[in-house]
Amino acid sequence: MRLSAMGDVAMTVPVLRAFANEYPQVKITVISRPFFKPFFDGIPNLTFFVFDEKKRHKGFFGLLRLFLDLKERQIDAFADLHNVLRSQIIGNLFALSGKKVAAVDKGRKEKKELTRAENKVFKPLPTMFERHAKVFDELGFPLDLSSRIVGKNFPQKAALNQEIVLIIGENYQKLIGIAPFAQYDSKVYPLDLMQKVIDQLANNNSYTILLFGGGKKEIALLESFSKNKNNVINIAGKIKFQQELQLISNLDVMLSMDSGNAHIAAMLGVKVITLWGATHPFSGFSPFNQPLENALVSDREKYSLLPTSVYGNKKIKGYDEAMRTILPETVVALIQSLLL
């Protein structure tokens, strides 16, 4: 199976855990970039195959090499959980060689209806997890993703090594993760309001607030969020990605935008609160196994065209302030309720 962006990859993990649990006799090969290998650690009967997009598997002939590399593994079926041109080419090659192939239906038509300005069809669409499960169903492997089943498949909290403990301290009681950034500005909670959320949480000494992000600009902003607060710690740039996953697995709750961090926390069985601006959980991108009430959305009475985008890459005039309708007090109260 072929995977790409961080959120896309993270959303496949709970489904693959359910698959490995239900079909322990079936071997799984996941094809993706090497960066994502830690996502799949600990899943039984799963092998990670590195997609070398810069050298061996670059371009059309590189895809042919990828197909031949995979063919050597005696693969019986190909599940395309990405459904883009490159994965479609590999899928077609497998189909021509007589193998079973199924690809995810991304629901582009329904998502366009959900986000268009006129004649909007405002209703919840199938989640990406349901769409992924349908791919395996088409290949003859039906999956049960109900809460009573998936709760047994989450990994145990990872042991934190001394390097992480030195950063967060040993005497923490409740660990709150906050990932305040997203790929597009229309999905980012206003920074002054996020500062208020952090300030209110920091007043409780039993909380340790960990800030996640990346890149020089984001790290500088996270440092400003944590300034003069002993129980607010900027994690960005201080530990390796695999250590970050281990730390996230130990969180009591994660506050995130509609972004990859939400899906990473959810795949590890952490409670996740998401904030939604131009996008909406009805699009099917809500984090795995999280109740709808954990998704705080912007006010549709005031901003009736919401959601205006599936991914947040479209800007609508007059909607820049939509996320200000999500009050910091509301965010804090929901976090506190999940920590009881």
Tab-separated table of C-alpha atoms in Angstrom:
chain	number	residue	atom	x	y	z
A	1	MET	CA	0.000	0.000	0.000
A	2	ARG	CA	1.219	3.501	-0.851
A	3	LEU	CA	1.123	6.396	1.638
A	4	SER	CA	2.210	10.048	1.599
A	5	ALA	CA	1.548	13.068	3.880
A	6	MET	CA	1.879	12.812	7.661
A	7	GLY	CA	-1.826	13.036	8.479
A	8	ASP	CA	-2.678	10.598	5.694
A	9	VAL	CA	-0.179	8.094	7.024
A	10	ALA	CA	-1.231	8.452	10.655
A	11	MET	CA	-4.873	7.832	9.721
A	12	THR	CA	-3.997	4.431	8.307
A	13	VAL	CA	-2.319	3.179	11.474
A	14	PRO	CA	-5.435	2.352	13.562
A	15	VAL	CA	-6.950	0.561	10.569
A	16	LEU	CA	-3.809	-1.507	10.067
A	17	ARG	CA	-3.714	-2.343	13.775
A	18	ALA	CA	-7.305	-3.578	13.507
A	19	PHE	CA	-6.382	-5.581	10.395
A	20	ALA	CA	-3.362	-7.194	12.087
A	21	ASN	CA	-5.520	-8.111	15.069
A	22	GLU	CA	-8.319	-9.605	12.977
A	23	TYR	CA	-6.155	-11.362	10.382
A	24	PRO	CA	-2.959	-12.431	12.208
A	25	GLN	CA	-2.149	-14.953	9.468
A	26	VAL	CA	-1.880	-12.233	6.780
A	27	LYS	CA	1.393	-10.397	6.188
A	28	ILE	CA	1.239	-6.652	5.509
A	29	THR	CA	3.800	-4.621	3.570
A	30	VAL	CA	3.492	-0.837	3.946
A	31	ILE	CA	5.165	1.310	1.297
A	32	SER	CA	6.035	4.851	2.338
A	33	ARG	CA	8.837	7.325	2.945
A	34	PRO	CA	11.414	6.274	5.563
A	35	PHE	CA	10.422	9.166	7.857
A	36	PHE	CA	7.121	7.435	8.636
A	37	LYS	CA	8.545	4.065	9.645
A	38	PRO	CA	8.154	4.702	13.423
A	39	PHE	CA	4.375	5.026	12.961
A	40	PHE	CA	4.144	1.299	12.311
A	41	ASP	CA	6.455	-0.023	14.993
A	42	GLY	CA	4.911	-2.826	17.001
A	43	ILE	CA	2.191	-3.821	14.531
A	44	PRO	CA	2.331	-7.634	14.178
A	45	ASN	CA	3.104	-9.178	10.782
A	46	LEU	CA	3.828	-5.751	9.271
A	47	THR	CA	6.913	-5.008	7.197
A	48	PHE	CA	7.848	-1.473	6.203
A	49	PHE	CA	9.129	-1.024	2.647
A	50	VAL	CA	11.016	2.223	1.986
A	51	PHE	CA	9.821	4.236	-1.011
A	52	ASP	CA	12.981	5.891	-2.352
A	53	GLU	CA	11.452	8.796	-4.264
A	54	LYS	CA	14.765	10.601	-4.862
A	55	LYS	CA	16.785	7.769	-6.364
A	56	ARG	CA	15.691	4.183	-6.991
A	57	HIS	CA	11.953	4.860	-7.330
A	58	LYS	CA	12.121	8.295	-8.944
A	59	GLY	CA	10.071	8.942	-12.091
A	60	PHE	CA	8.153	6.481	-14.266
A	61	PHE	CA	10.997	3.972	-14.576
A	62	GLY	CA	11.519	4.229	-10.850
A	63	LEU	CA	7.903	3.182	-10.364
A	64	LEU	CA	8.532	0.188	-12.585
A	65	ARG	CA	11.461	-0.705	-10.332
A	66	LEU	CA	9.194	-0.261	-7.305
A	67	PHE	CA	6.677	-2.669	-8.807
A	68	LEU	CA	9.386	-5.235	-9.515
A	69	ASP	CA	10.798	-4.804	-5.998
A	70	LEU	CA	7.352	-5.446	-4.552
A	71	LYS	CA	6.646	-8.335	-6.905
A	72	GLU	CA	9.636	-10.158	-5.402
A	73	ARG	CA	7.742	-10.172	-2.098
A	74	GLN	CA	5.015	-12.372	-3.626
A	75	ILE	CA	2.253	-9.886	-2.859
A	76	ASP	CA	-1.273	-11.254	-3.385
A	77	ALA	CA	-3.262	-8.007	-3.161
A	78	PHE	CA	-2.607	-4.262	-3.363
A	79	ALA	CA	-4.521	-1.809	-1.178
A	80	ASP	CA	-4.124	1.761	-2.436
A	81	LEU	CA	-4.880	3.982	0.565
A	82	HIS	CA	-3.636	7.133	-1.161
A	83	ASN	CA	-5.101	6.987	-4.680
A	84	VAL	CA	-2.834	9.400	-6.532
A	85	LEU	CA	-1.117	8.986	-9.884
A	86	ARG	CA	1.927	7.094	-8.595
A	87	SER	CA	-0.072	4.644	-6.503
A	88	GLN	CA	-2.554	4.215	-9.366
A	89	ILE	CA	0.287	3.204	-11.690
A	90	ILE	CA	1.513	0.591	-9.202
A	91	GLY	CA	-2.056	-0.627	-8.717
A	92	ASN	CA	-2.571	-0.987	-12.465
A	93	LEU	CA	0.647	-2.982	-12.783
A	94	PHE	CA	-0.494	-5.334	-10.035
A	95	ALA	CA	-3.911	-5.652	-11.681
A	96	LEU	CA	-2.289	-6.504	-15.024
A	97	SER	CA	-0.268	-9.205	-13.284
A	98	GLY	CA	-3.494	-10.787	-12.039
A	99	LYS	CA	-3.514	-9.544	-8.433
A	100	LYS	CA	-6.447	-8.144	-6.490
A	101	VAL	CA	-6.409	-4.336	-6.313
A	102	ALA	CA	-8.627	-1.865	-4.483
A	103	ALA	CA	-8.246	1.902	-4.035
A	104	VAL	CA	-9.694	4.316	-1.515
A	105	ASP	CA	-12.626	6.449	-2.638
A	106	LYS	CA	-11.781	9.932	-1.380
A	107	GLY	CA	-15.334	11.173	-1.870
A	108	ARG	CA	-14.330	14.229	-3.859
A	109	LYS	CA	-17.879	14.906	-5.101
A	110	GLU	CA	-19.405	14.811	-1.602
A	111	LYS	CA	-16.608	16.984	-0.204
A	112	LYS	CA	-17.184	19.554	-2.932
A	113	GLU	CA	-20.867	19.603	-2.014
A	114	LEU	CA	-19.970	20.101	1.648
A	115	THR	CA	-17.637	23.049	1.023
A	116	ARG	CA	-19.302	24.920	-1.838
A	117	ALA	CA	-20.923	28.296	-1.110
A	118	GLU	CA	-24.245	27.645	-2.832
A	119	ASN	CA	-26.501	24.621	-2.351
A	120	LYS	CA	-24.200	23.352	0.366
A	121	VAL	CA	-24.956	19.794	1.523
A	122	PHE	CA	-24.061	20.007	5.202
A	123	LYS	CA	-23.915	16.458	6.512
A	124	PRO	CA	-21.224	14.170	7.952
A	125	LEU	CA	-19.319	12.183	5.337
A	126	PRO	CA	-17.725	8.777	5.908
A	127	THR	CA	-14.500	9.060	7.865
A	128	MET	CA	-11.190	8.275	6.212
A	129	PHE	CA	-10.959	5.282	8.537
A	130	GLU	CA	-14.239	3.939	7.169
A	131	ARG	CA	-13.000	4.594	3.638
A	132	HIS	CA	-9.763	2.719	4.345
A	133	ALA	CA	-11.670	-0.172	5.901
A	134	LYS	CA	-13.818	-0.364	2.767
A	135	VAL	CA	-10.675	-0.912	0.676
A	136	PHE	CA	-9.830	-4.008	2.707
A	137	ASP	CA	-13.450	-5.122	2.543
A	138	GLU	CA	-13.242	-5.019	-1.262
A	139	LEU	CA	-10.162	-7.241	-1.041
A	140	GLY	CA	-12.070	-9.767	1.063
A	141	PHE	CA	-11.009	-8.634	4.548
A	142	PRO	CA	-13.909	-6.911	6.349
A	143	LEU	CA	-12.886	-4.924	9.440
A	144	ASP	CA	-14.683	-3.938	12.628
A	145	LEU	CA	-13.623	-0.441	13.726
A	146	SER	CA	-16.111	-0.091	16.580
A	147	SER	CA	-14.817	1.456	19.821
A	148	ARG	CA	-15.065	-1.784	21.787
A	149	ILE	CA	-12.724	-3.437	19.290
A	150	VAL	CA	-10.209	-0.685	18.531
A	151	GLY	CA	-9.626	0.154	22.192
A	152	LYS	CA	-7.799	-3.149	22.547
A	153	ASN	CA	-5.458	-2.354	19.674
A	154	PHE	CA	-3.813	0.841	20.904
A	155	PRO	CA	-0.146	0.507	21.862
A	156	GLN	CA	0.992	0.779	25.471
A	157	LYS	CA	2.427	4.086	26.634
A	158	ALA	CA	6.089	4.179	25.676
A	159	ALA	CA	8.788	4.236	28.336
A	160	LEU	CA	10.365	7.685	28.453
A	161	ASN	CA	14.147	7.706	28.313
A	162	GLN	CA	16.329	9.922	30.474
A	163	GLU	CA	16.755	12.527	27.727
A	164	ILE	CA	13.006	13.177	27.650
A	165	VAL	CA	12.667	13.090	31.437
A	166	LEU	CA	15.367	15.749	31.751
A	167	ILE	CA	13.288	18.020	29.523
A	168	ILE	CA	9.835	17.520	31.039
A	169	GLY	CA	10.863	16.702	34.615
A	170	GLU	CA	9.990	13.715	36.794
A	171	ASN	CA	7.170	15.120	38.922
A	172	TYR	CA	4.494	15.728	36.305
A	173	GLN	CA	0.905	14.723	37.122
A	174	LYS	CA	-1.098	15.561	34.002
A	175	LEU	CA	0.572	15.935	30.602
A	176	ILE	CA	-1.195	18.239	28.144
A	177	GLY	CA	0.107	18.454	24.588
A	178	ILE	CA	-0.622	21.511	22.451
A	179	ALA	CA	0.141	21.626	18.720
A	180	PRO	CA	-0.949	25.150	17.721
A	181	PHE	CA	0.061	25.149	14.067
A	182	ALA	CA	-1.255	23.748	10.776
A	183	GLN	CA	-0.237	23.846	7.134
A	184	TYR	CA	-2.668	26.651	6.301
A	185	ASP	CA	-3.430	29.816	8.296
A	186	SER	CA	-7.184	29.256	7.974
A	187	LYS	CA	-6.810	26.251	10.307
A	188	VAL	CA	-4.667	27.996	12.946
A	189	TYR	CA	-6.283	29.285	16.144
A	190	PRO	CA	-5.396	32.980	16.633
A	191	LEU	CA	-2.107	33.121	18.525
A	192	ASP	CA	-3.313	35.672	21.080
A	193	LEU	CA	-6.206	33.361	21.973
A	194	MET	CA	-3.886	30.374	22.153
A	195	GLN	CA	-1.716	32.342	24.557
A	196	LYS	CA	-4.799	32.816	26.766
A	197	VAL	CA	-5.490	29.065	26.678
A	198	ILE	CA	-1.907	28.323	27.708
A	199	ASP	CA	-1.916	30.992	30.412
A	200	GLN	CA	-5.125	29.629	31.967
A	201	LEU	CA	-3.857	26.054	31.923
A	202	ALA	CA	-0.493	27.094	33.348
A	203	ASN	CA	-2.245	28.448	36.450
A	204	ASN	CA	-2.789	24.833	37.526
A	205	ASN	CA	0.500	23.503	38.886
A	206	SER	CA	-0.641	19.898	38.455
A	207	TYR	CA	-0.569	20.414	34.663
A	208	THR	CA	2.570	20.149	32.544
A	209	ILE	CA	1.932	21.703	29.127
A	210	LEU	CA	4.095	20.486	26.244
A	211	LEU	CA	4.220	22.534	23.036
A	212	PHE	CA	4.776	20.801	19.693
A	213	GLY	CA	5.819	22.276	16.359
A	214	GLY	CA	8.740	22.585	13.956
A	215	GLY	CA	10.773	25.104	11.990
A	216	LYS	CA	12.548	28.238	13.226
A	217	LYS	CA	9.498	30.499	13.085
A	218	GLU	CA	7.279	28.051	14.958
A	219	ILE	CA	9.956	27.333	17.562
A	220	ALA	CA	10.310	31.061	18.255
A	221	LEU	CA	6.546	31.389	18.735
A	222	LEU	CA	6.459	28.368	21.029
A	223	GLU	CA	9.238	29.891	23.112
A	224	SER	CA	7.146	33.049	23.508
A	225	PHE	CA	4.151	30.942	24.598
A	226	SER	CA	6.224	29.269	27.300
A	227	LYS	CA	8.105	32.343	28.533
A	228	ASN	CA	8.236	32.713	32.328
A	229	LYS	CA	6.112	29.591	32.891
A	230	ASN	CA	7.806	26.696	34.648
A	231	ASN	CA	5.132	24.162	33.668
A	232	VAL	CA	4.988	25.107	29.963
A	233	ILE	CA	7.733	23.442	27.913
A	234	ASN	CA	8.598	23.877	24.252
A	235	ILE	CA	9.431	20.432	22.871
A	236	ALA	CA	10.118	21.534	19.280
A	237	GLY	CA	13.683	20.986	18.136
A	238	LYS	CA	14.751	19.301	21.379
A	239	ILE	CA	14.129	15.616	20.672
A	240	LYS	CA	14.066	13.270	17.697
A	241	PHE	CA	10.840	12.398	15.925
A	242	GLN	CA	10.684	8.868	17.342
A	243	GLN	CA	11.137	10.294	20.860
A	244	GLU	CA	8.364	12.760	20.127
A	245	LEU	CA	6.043	9.862	19.332
A	246	GLN	CA	7.010	8.203	22.604
A	247	LEU	CA	6.248	11.407	24.493
A	248	ILE	CA	2.902	11.921	22.740
A	249	SER	CA	1.866	8.396	23.726
A	250	ASN	CA	2.172	9.492	27.365
A	251	LEU	CA	-0.088	12.542	27.053
A	252	ASP	CA	-3.349	12.715	28.971
A	253	VAL	CA	-4.816	14.946	26.262
A	254	MET	CA	-3.664	16.626	23.042
A	255	LEU	CA	-5.005	19.977	21.811
A	256	SER	CA	-4.441	20.326	18.086
A	257	MET	CA	-5.658	22.069	15.005
A	258	ASP	CA	-7.075	20.066	12.105
A	259	SER	CA	-3.556	18.764	11.446
A	260	GLY	CA	-1.257	15.766	11.457
A	261	ASN	CA	-0.548	16.086	15.181
A	262	ALA	CA	-4.187	15.301	15.960
A	263	HIS	CA	-3.972	12.060	13.968
A	264	ILE	CA	-0.643	11.078	15.507
A	265	ALA	CA	-2.015	11.450	19.028
A	266	ALA	CA	-5.218	9.604	18.112
A	267	MET	CA	-3.361	6.677	16.551
A	268	LEU	CA	-1.562	6.276	19.892
A	269	GLY	CA	-4.840	6.152	21.826
A	270	VAL	CA	-4.587	9.655	23.313
A	271	LYS	CA	-7.657	11.834	23.901
A	272	VAL	CA	-7.640	14.598	21.281
A	273	ILE	CA	-9.372	17.976	21.152
A	274	THR	CA	-9.369	19.632	17.745
A	275	LEU	CA	-10.094	23.237	16.721
A	276	TRP	CA	-11.639	23.846	13.316
A	277	GLY	CA	-11.624	27.033	11.238
A	278	ALA	CA	-12.201	26.893	7.482
A	279	THR	CA	-12.492	23.104	7.653
A	280	HIS	CA	-14.979	20.894	9.514
A	281	PRO	CA	-15.015	17.376	11.027
A	282	PHE	CA	-17.947	16.488	8.738
A	283	SER	CA	-15.385	16.175	5.912
A	284	GLY	CA	-14.254	12.879	7.441
A	285	PHE	CA	-10.886	14.013	8.792
A	286	SER	CA	-11.743	13.990	12.484
A	287	PRO	CA	-9.118	12.076	14.521
A	288	PHE	CA	-9.655	8.375	15.087
A	289	ASN	CA	-12.027	7.210	17.829
A	290	GLN	CA	-12.693	10.746	19.121
A	291	PRO	CA	-16.257	11.870	19.991
A	292	LEU	CA	-17.674	14.738	17.945
A	293	GLU	CA	-17.928	16.912	21.067
A	294	ASN	CA	-14.113	16.933	21.181
A	295	ALA	CA	-14.132	18.901	17.912
A	296	LEU	CA	-14.689	22.611	18.589
A	297	VAL	CA	-15.889	24.313	15.419
A	298	SER	CA	-16.244	27.950	14.417
A	299	ASP	CA	-19.703	29.525	14.621
A	300	ARG	CA	-21.695	28.635	11.487
A	301	GLU	CA	-24.493	31.041	12.401
A	302	LYS	CA	-22.064	33.923	12.066
A	303	TYR	CA	-20.048	32.310	9.251
A	304	SER	CA	-22.681	30.441	7.282
A	305	LEU	CA	-20.404	29.364	4.416
A	306	LEU	CA	-18.341	27.150	6.704
A	307	PRO	CA	-16.780	24.798	5.917
A	308	THR	CA	-15.199	26.633	2.996
A	309	SER	CA	-12.464	24.109	2.329
A	310	VAL	CA	-11.590	20.455	2.830
A	311	TYR	CA	-7.890	21.065	3.473
A	312	GLY	CA	-7.879	24.742	4.495
A	313	ASN	CA	-6.119	25.935	1.346
A	314	LYS	CA	-8.967	28.212	0.176
A	315	LYS	CA	-9.520	31.657	1.656
A	316	ILE	CA	-12.909	33.377	1.742
A	317	LYS	CA	-13.100	37.142	2.225
A	318	GLY	CA	-14.394	38.073	5.651
A	319	TYR	CA	-13.709	34.653	7.188
A	320	ASP	CA	-10.220	35.321	8.563
A	321	GLU	CA	-11.583	35.773	12.076
A	322	ALA	CA	-13.904	32.756	12.114
A	323	MET	CA	-11.883	30.863	14.726
A	324	ARG	CA	-12.272	33.743	17.184
A	325	THR	CA	-15.774	32.420	17.782
A	326	ILE	CA	-14.140	29.506	19.644
A	327	LEU	CA	-13.552	31.050	23.063
A	328	PRO	CA	-10.392	30.228	25.044
A	329	GLU	CA	-12.584	29.499	28.078
A	330	THR	CA	-14.438	26.864	26.071
A	331	VAL	CA	-11.178	25.214	25.040
A	332	VAL	CA	-9.814	25.192	28.593
A	333	ALA	CA	-13.057	23.855	30.061
A	334	LEU	CA	-13.093	20.944	27.582
A	335	ILE	CA	-9.458	20.091	28.332
A	336	GLN	CA	-10.162	20.136	32.064
A	337	SER	CA	-13.214	17.917	31.650
A	338	LEU	CA	-11.117	15.267	29.886
A	339	LEU	CA	-8.533	15.319	32.669
A	340	LEU	CA	-11.009	14.448	35.430
